PDB file of C-alpha atoms in Angstrom:
ATOM      1  CA  ARG T  11       0.000   0.000   0.000  1.00 42.00           C
ATOM      2  CA  ARG T  12       1.126   3.490  -0.732  1.00 43.00           C
ATOM      3  CA  GLN T  13       2.099   5.434   2.325  1.00 41.00           C
ATOM      4  CA  ARG T  14       1.859   8.958   1.001  1.00 47.00           C
ATOM      5  CA  ARG T  15      -0.434  11.035   3.141  1.00 46.00           C
ATOM      6  CA  ARG T  16      -2.356  14.203   2.536  1.00 47.00           C
ATOM      7  CA  PRO T  17      -0.794  17.274   4.184  1.00 49.00           C
ATOM      8  CA  ARG T  18      -2.502  18.342   7.386  1.00 44.00           C
ATOM      9  CA  GLY T  19      -4.164  21.706   7.568  1.00 42.00           C
ATOM     10  CA  SER T  20      -4.187  24.284   4.861  1.00 41.00           C
ATOM     11  CA  THR T  21      -2.254  27.438   4.273  1.00 40.00           C
ATOM     12  CA  VAL T  22      -5.211  28.944   2.433  1.00 40.00           C
ATOM     13  CA  ALA T  23      -6.028  32.310   3.933  1.00 44.00           C
ATOM     14  CA  ALA T  24      -8.822  34.716   3.265  1.00 45.00           C
ATOM     15  CA  ASN T  25      -8.051  36.954   0.323  1.00 49.00           C
ATOM     16  CA  ALA T  26      -6.124  39.901   1.701  1.00 58.00           C
ATOM     17  CA  ALA T  27      -5.969  43.228  -0.095  1.00 59.00           C
ATOM     18  CA  GLY T  28      -3.492  43.059  -2.961  1.00 76.00           C
ATOM     19  CA  THR T  29      -3.505  39.272  -3.219  1.00 93.00           C
ATOM     20  CA  GLY T  30      -4.890  37.034  -5.911  1.00 96.00           C
ATOM     21  CA  THR T  31      -6.596  33.704  -6.407  1.00 97.00           C
ATOM     22  CA  ILE T  32      -6.183  30.546  -8.466  1.00 98.00           C
ATOM     23  CA  SER T  33      -9.347  28.592  -9.182  1.00 97.00           C
ATOM     24  CA  GLY T  34     -10.337  25.681 -11.353  1.00 97.00           C
ATOM     25  CA  LYS T  35     -11.958  22.294 -11.525  1.00 98.00           C
ATOM     26  CA  ILE T  36     -10.627  18.788 -11.196  1.00 97.00           C
ATOM     27  CA  THR T  37     -12.388  16.162 -13.285  1.00 97.00           C
ATOM     28  CA  LEU T  38     -11.823  12.457 -12.806  1.00 96.00           C
ATOM     29  CA  GLU T  39     -11.499  10.211 -15.849  1.00 95.00           C
ATOM     30  CA  SER T  40     -14.412   7.977 -16.745  1.00 94.00           C
ATOM     31  CA  GLY T  41     -14.487   4.893 -14.546  1.00 92.00           C
ATOM     32  CA  VAL T  42     -12.689   6.519 -11.612  1.00 94.00           C
ATOM     33  CA  PRO T  43     -14.846   6.504  -8.446  1.00 93.00           C
ATOM     34  CA  SER T  44     -16.193  10.009  -7.807  1.00 94.00           C
ATOM     35  CA  ASP T  45     -15.335   9.758  -4.096  1.00 94.00           C
ATOM     36  CA  TRP T  46     -11.650   9.724  -5.026  1.00 95.00           C
ATOM     37  CA  ILE T  47     -11.853  13.520  -5.362  1.00 96.00           C
ATOM     38  CA  LYS T  48     -11.503  13.469  -1.553  1.00 95.00           C
ATOM     39  CA  ALA T  49      -7.932  12.232  -2.019  1.00 95.00           C
ATOM     40  CA  VAL T  50      -6.773  15.239  -4.050  1.00 97.00           C
ATOM     41  CA  TRP T  51      -4.870  18.215  -2.647  1.00 97.00           C
ATOM     42  CA  VAL T  52      -4.101  21.272  -4.806  1.00 98.00           C
ATOM     43  CA  SER T  53      -1.077  23.436  -4.083  1.00 97.00           C
ATOM     44  CA  ALA T  54       0.410  26.499  -5.736  1.00 97.00           C
ATOM     45  CA  SER T  55       4.037  27.510  -5.184  1.00 97.00           C
ATOM     46  CA  SER T  56       5.420  30.743  -6.560  1.00 96.00           C
ATOM     47  CA  VAL T  57       8.360  30.332  -8.898  1.00 95.00           C
ATOM     48  CA  SER T  58      10.284  32.820  -6.745  1.00 90.00           C
ATOM     49  CA  GLY T  59       9.501  30.752  -3.631  1.00 83.00           C
ATOM     50  CA  SER T  60       7.973  33.691  -1.791  1.00 86.00           C
ATOM     51  CA  SER T  61       4.326  32.565  -1.700  1.00 91.00           C
ATOM     52  CA  TYR T  62       2.422  29.313  -1.275  1.00 95.00           C
ATOM     53  CA  GLY T  63      -1.193  28.262  -0.970  1.00 96.00           C
ATOM     54  CA  SER T  64      -3.221  25.080  -1.016  1.00 97.00           C
ATOM     55  CA  ALA T  65      -6.780  23.833  -1.016  1.00 97.00           C
ATOM     56  CA  SER T  66      -8.888  20.730  -0.911  1.00 96.00           C
ATOM     57  CA  PRO T  67     -11.451  20.528  -3.741  1.00 97.00           C
ATOM     58  CA  GLN T  68     -15.204  20.550  -3.163  1.00 97.00           C
ATOM     59  CA  SER T  69     -17.135  17.356  -3.938  1.00 95.00           C
ATOM     60  CA  ASP T  70     -17.815  18.677  -7.470  1.00 97.00           C
ATOM     61  CA  GLY T  71     -14.054  19.102  -8.067  1.00 97.00           C
ATOM     62  CA  THR T  72     -13.950  22.894  -7.895  1.00 98.00           C
ATOM     63  CA  PHE T  73     -11.184  24.519  -5.885  1.00 98.00           C
ATOM     64  CA  THR T  74     -10.003  27.999  -4.955  1.00 98.00           C
ATOM     65  CA  ILE T  75      -6.625  28.963  -3.538  1.00 98.00           C
ATOM     66  CA  THR T  76      -6.751  32.461  -2.078  1.00 96.00           C
ATOM     67  CA  GLY T  77      -4.317  34.901  -0.484  1.00 95.00           C
ATOM     68  CA  LEU T  78      -1.568  34.506  -3.096  1.00 96.00           C
ATOM     69  CA  ASP T  79       0.927  37.283  -3.726  1.00 95.00           C
ATOM     70  CA  ALA T  80       1.058  38.511  -7.322  1.00 95.00           C
ATOM     71  CA  GLY T  81       3.471  36.382  -9.326  1.00 95.00           C
ATOM     72  CA  THR T  82       3.954  33.209 -11.303  1.00 97.00           C
ATOM     73  CA  TYR T  83       2.950  29.859  -9.786  1.00 97.00           C
ATOM     74  CA  ARG T  84       3.421  26.164 -10.384  1.00 97.00           C
ATOM     75  CA  VAL T  85       0.168  24.332  -9.540  1.00 98.00           C
ATOM     76  CA  GLN T  86       0.322  20.716  -8.411  1.00 97.00           C
ATOM     77  CA  PHE T  87      -2.524  18.233  -8.011  1.00 97.00           C
ATOM     78  CA  SER T  88      -1.445  15.543  -5.536  1.00 95.00           C
ATOM     79  CA  ALA T  89      -3.344  12.330  -4.833  1.00 92.00           C
ATOM     80  CA  TYR T  90      -3.270  10.689  -1.426  1.00 90.00           C
ATOM     81  CA  SER T  91      -5.389   8.232   0.518  1.00 89.00           C
ATOM     82  CA  TYR T  92      -8.520   9.472   2.288  1.00 90.00           C
ATOM     83  CA  TRP T  93     -10.707   8.420   5.195  1.00 91.00           C
ATOM     84  CA  ASP T  94     -14.123   7.090   4.223  1.00 90.00           C
ATOM     85  CA  GLU T  95     -16.551   8.025   7.009  1.00 91.00           C
ATOM     86  CA  LYS T  96     -19.177   5.540   5.806  1.00 91.00           C
ATOM     87  CA  THR T  97     -16.949   2.452   5.871  1.00 92.00           C
ATOM     88  CA  GLN T  98     -14.560   3.766   8.552  1.00 92.00           C
ATOM     89  CA  THR T  99     -11.566   2.758   6.422  1.00 91.00           C
ATOM     90  CA  SER T 100      -8.673   4.438   4.693  1.00 90.00           C
ATOM     91  CA  VAL T 101      -9.119   4.345   0.911  1.00 89.00           C
ATOM     92  CA  GLU T 102      -6.009   4.038  -1.232  1.00 85.00           C
ATOM     93  CA  THR T 103      -6.503   5.611  -4.641  1.00 89.00           C
ATOM     94  CA  ASN T 104      -4.518   5.011  -7.772  1.00 87.00           C
ATOM     95  CA  LEU T 105      -4.795   8.551  -9.120  1.00 91.00           C
ATOM     96  CA  VAL T 106      -1.767   9.991 -10.888  1.00 89.00           C
ATOM     97  CA  SER T 107      -0.517  13.219  -9.313  1.00 90.00           C
ATOM     98  CA  GLU T 108       0.378  15.885 -11.833  1.00 93.00           C
ATOM     99  CA  TYR T 109       1.131  19.531 -12.456  1.00 95.00           C
ATOM    100  CA  PHE T 110      -1.070  21.964 -14.345  1.00 96.00           C
ATOM    101  CA  GLY T 111      -0.402  21.448 -18.031  1.00 95.00           C
ATOM    102  CA  ASP T 112      -1.070  17.685 -17.967  1.00 93.00           C
ATOM    103  CA  THR T 113       2.432  16.651 -16.925  1.00 91.00           C
ATOM    104  CA  THR T 114       4.054  14.793 -14.059  1.00 86.00           C
ATOM    105  CA  SER T 115       7.282  16.711 -14.670  1.00 88.00           C
ATOM    106  CA  TYR T 116       8.044  19.695 -12.429  1.00 90.00           C
ATOM    107  CA  SER T 117      10.011  21.479 -15.154  1.00 91.00           C
ATOM    108  CA  SER T 118       7.322  20.927 -17.814  1.00 93.00           C
ATOM    109  CA  ALA T 119       4.448  22.376 -15.765  1.00 95.00           C
ATOM    110  CA  THR T 120       2.428  25.184 -17.329  1.00 97.00           C
ATOM    111  CA  LEU T 121       2.931  28.220 -15.094  1.00 97.00           C
ATOM    112  CA  VAL T 122      -0.037  30.278 -13.863  1.00 97.00           C
ATOM    113  CA  THR T 123       0.128  34.065 -13.448  1.00 97.00           C
ATOM    114  CA  VAL T 124      -1.635  35.630 -10.465  1.00 96.00           C
ATOM    115  CA  THR T 125      -2.322  39.373 -10.374  1.00 95.00           C
ATOM    116  CA  ALA T 126      -3.089  41.457  -7.288  1.00 94.00           C
ATOM    117  CA  GLY T 127      -6.855  41.414  -6.802  1.00 95.00           C
ATOM    118  CA  GLY T 128      -7.320  39.033  -9.731  1.00 95.00           C
ATOM    119  CA  THR T 129      -8.340  35.421 -10.253  1.00 96.00           C
ATOM    120  CA  ALA T 130      -6.458  33.017 -12.483  1.00 95.00           C
ATOM    121  CA  SER T 131      -9.381  30.794 -13.424  1.00 94.00           C
ATOM    122  CA  LYS T 132      -9.724  27.773 -15.675  1.00 93.00           C
ATOM    123  CA  THR T 133      -6.807  26.057 -13.989  1.00 92.00           C
ATOM    124  CA  ASN T 134      -8.552  22.800 -14.862  1.00 94.00           C
ATOM    125  CA  VAL T 135      -7.189  19.275 -14.894  1.00 95.00           C
ATOM    126  CA  THR T 136      -8.384  15.725 -15.499  1.00 95.00           C
ATOM    127  CA  LEU T 137      -6.875  13.067 -13.237  1.00 94.00           C
ATOM    128  CA  GLY T 138      -6.900   9.377 -14.020  1.00 90.00           C
ATOM    129  CA  ASN T 139      -5.817   5.987 -12.784  1.00 86.00           C
ATOM    130  CA  GLY T 140      -2.165   5.120 -12.866  1.00 84.00           C
ATOM    131  CA  GLY T 141      -0.621   1.763 -13.497  1.00 78.00           C
ATOM    132  CA  LEU T 142       0.142  -0.739 -10.787  1.00 79.00           C
ATOM    133  CA  ILE T 143       3.420  -2.410  -9.971  1.00 85.00           C
ATOM    134  CA  THR T 144       3.086  -5.638  -8.035  1.00 87.00           C
ATOM    135  CA  GLY T 145       5.664  -8.115  -6.879  1.00 90.00           C
ATOM    136  CA  LYS T 146       7.074 -10.181  -4.100  1.00 90.00           C
ATOM    137  CA  VAL T 147      10.243  -9.711  -2.101  1.00 87.00           C
ATOM    138  CA  THR T 148      11.842 -12.881  -0.796  1.00 85.00           C
ATOM    139  CA  LEU T 149      14.361 -13.404   1.947  1.00 80.00           C
ATOM    140  CA  PRO T 150      17.441 -15.573   1.449  1.00 83.00           C
ATOM    141  CA  ALA T 151      17.102 -19.194   2.547  1.00 86.00           C
ATOM    142  CA  GLY T 152      17.416 -19.487   6.307  1.00 83.00           C
ATOM    143  CA  ALA T 153      16.743 -15.764   6.968  1.00 79.00           C
ATOM    144  CA  ARG T 154      14.497 -14.959   9.916  1.00 79.00           C
ATOM    145  CA  ALA T 155      11.036 -13.470   9.335  1.00 72.00           C
ATOM    146  CA  GLU T 156      12.108 -10.315  11.207  1.00 75.00           C
ATOM    147  CA  GLY T 157      14.020  -9.512   8.024  1.00 67.00           C
ATOM    148  CA  TRP T 158      10.795  -8.004   6.666  1.00 71.00           C
ATOM    149  CA  GLN T 159      10.780  -5.243   9.279  1.00 72.00           C
ATOM    150  CA  GLY T 160      11.595  -1.869   7.812  1.00 72.00           C
ATOM    151  CA  VAL T 161      11.469  -3.066   4.192  1.00 78.00           C
ATOM    152  CA  SER T 162       9.531  -0.999   1.679  1.00 79.00           C
ATOM    153  CA  VAL T 163       9.464  -0.727  -2.086  1.00 86.00           C
ATOM    154  CA  SER T 164       9.577   2.544  -4.004  1.00 85.00           C
ATOM    155  CA  ALA T 165       9.157   3.535  -7.630  1.00 84.00           C
ATOM    156  CA  ASP T 166      10.366   6.882  -8.967  1.00 81.00           C
ATOM    157  CA  ALA T 167       9.421   8.355 -12.339  1.00 74.00           C
ATOM    158  CA  ILE T 168      12.519   8.774 -14.508  1.00 74.00           C
ATOM    159  CA  ASP T 169      11.291  12.175 -15.721  1.00 66.00           C
ATOM    160  CA  GLY T 170      11.436  13.619 -12.209  1.00 61.00           C
ATOM    161  CA  GLY T 171       7.713  13.165 -11.652  1.00 59.00           C
ATOM    162  CA  SER T 172       5.997  11.401  -8.800  1.00 63.00           C
ATOM    163  CA  SER T 173       7.278   8.732  -6.449  1.00 71.00           C
ATOM    164  CA  VAL T 174       5.241   6.045  -4.730  1.00 74.00           C
ATOM    165  CA  TYR T 175       6.015   3.737  -1.843  1.00 77.00           C
ATOM    166  CA  ALA T 176       4.607   0.409  -0.730  1.00 79.00           C
ATOM    167  CA  SER T 177       4.982  -1.605   2.442  1.00 77.00           C
ATOM    168  CA  LEU T 178       5.271  -5.350   2.310  1.00 80.00           C
ATOM    169  CA  ALA T 179       2.454  -7.660   3.281  1.00 81.00           C
ATOM    170  CA  PRO T 180       3.401 -10.453   5.725  1.00 78.00           C
ATOM    171  CA  ASP T 181       4.066 -12.785   2.760  1.00 82.00           C
ATOM    172  CA  GLY T 182       6.409 -10.276   1.065  1.00 82.00           C
ATOM    173  CA  THR T 183       3.992  -9.127  -1.633  1.00 85.00           C
ATOM    174  CA  TYR T 184       3.398  -5.465  -2.504  1.00 85.00           C
ATOM    175  CA  THR T 185       1.223  -3.376  -4.808  1.00 79.00           C
TER     176      THR T 185
END
């Protein structure tokens, strides 16, 4: 199971005088459960590094990040697990995190310009299912079962995009 977790809290502040907003809508690809929108976190980081904001989308996928200083921003849509109140379980999604501009590459992201008092709207994205990597890790013959402790598997995108992590099941399998 992936162990990435949604950031706690939000740095979204009420729109102060002289600050701007980024808004848009996240759509999930056909076949993706609509509840998975709960697993998405949107963040905007200024290229200069001087301003940051984030937001959780509404159930219809719309989001608004307020209180941003005027400037140029890189917008990221990150997918995590979420808590399902109805089933009282943590739901692991398989959504692909990406940057605005339909890319998983930081350097290829389409930058968004925020003006003082303005709204950069139509920062829209469609998120879909990613692929799965499954396997089994085995211990050498004669190794003790405690050898599993602390073992995890990671996969990193070669283009500098997202990374995912999985813990091993008791039998050494992972997804």
